Each structure stands twice: as structure tokens, then as C-alpha cells.
C-alpha positions as MATLAB code, in Angstrom:
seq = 'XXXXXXXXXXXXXXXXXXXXXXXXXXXXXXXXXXXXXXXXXXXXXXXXXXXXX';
ca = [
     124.653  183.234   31.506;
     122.963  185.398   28.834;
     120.573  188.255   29.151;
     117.659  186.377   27.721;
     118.435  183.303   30.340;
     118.189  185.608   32.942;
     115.377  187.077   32.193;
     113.774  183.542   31.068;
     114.654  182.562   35.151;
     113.080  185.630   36.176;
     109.440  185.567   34.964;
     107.146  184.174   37.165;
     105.379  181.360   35.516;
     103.192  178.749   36.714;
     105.443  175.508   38.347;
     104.550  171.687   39.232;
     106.414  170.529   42.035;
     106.154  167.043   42.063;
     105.009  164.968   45.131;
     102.870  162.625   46.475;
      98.944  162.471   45.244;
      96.724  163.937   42.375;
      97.696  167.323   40.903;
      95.669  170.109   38.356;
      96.496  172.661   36.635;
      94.694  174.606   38.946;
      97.134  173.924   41.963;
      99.531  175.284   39.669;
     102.141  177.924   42.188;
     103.334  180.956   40.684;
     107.368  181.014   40.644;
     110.147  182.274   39.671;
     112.447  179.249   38.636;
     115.754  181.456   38.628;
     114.430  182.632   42.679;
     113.430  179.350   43.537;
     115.621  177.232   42.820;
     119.453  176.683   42.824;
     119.924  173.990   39.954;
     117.426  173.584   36.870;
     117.712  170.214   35.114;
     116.085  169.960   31.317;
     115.526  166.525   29.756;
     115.217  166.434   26.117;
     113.786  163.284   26.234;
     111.478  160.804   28.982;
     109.673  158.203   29.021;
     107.176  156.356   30.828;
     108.826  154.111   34.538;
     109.147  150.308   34.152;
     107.801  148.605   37.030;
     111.113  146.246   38.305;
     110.345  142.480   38.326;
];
């Protein structure tokens, strides 16, 4: 890993984790991903669910 990745993983930034109900900005925890977590997964690209028939 490079010296700019680990200091990218070190700053403590505001973080979503996702669950149930509503959620604001202003719920918002202050992290550190590279502390936090173990694996961090990056998607280019998303798009909206489709509900299954």
C-alpha cells in the first residue's frame, strides 16, 4: 500500500453505515475507514435495486 493510501485510511471523515430506517447527514459518525474496518470495497458504478417478480 502507498503512503498516500495510508494516510487516505487514516483521516477521520464522516461514514454512513448502512442499516435499517431513515438516515441524515447529521447522523453522520466520525471514522477512520483504515481503523474501522478490515476490507474496503469501491464500486465504480451502481444503480438503482429491481424489485424481483
Amino acid at each position: 500500500m502507498t503512503a498516500a493510501a495510508r494516510a487516505w485510511l487514516a483521516q477521520t471523515r464522516p461514514t454512513r453505515l448502512i442499516g435499517g430506517g431513515f438516515w441524515s447527514p447529521g447522523q453522520a459518525a466520525q471514522a477512520s475507514l483504515g481503523k474501522s474496518f478490515d476490507v474496503l470495497t469501491h464500486l465504480h458504478k451502481a444503480r438503482a435495486a429491481v424489485v424481483l417478480p
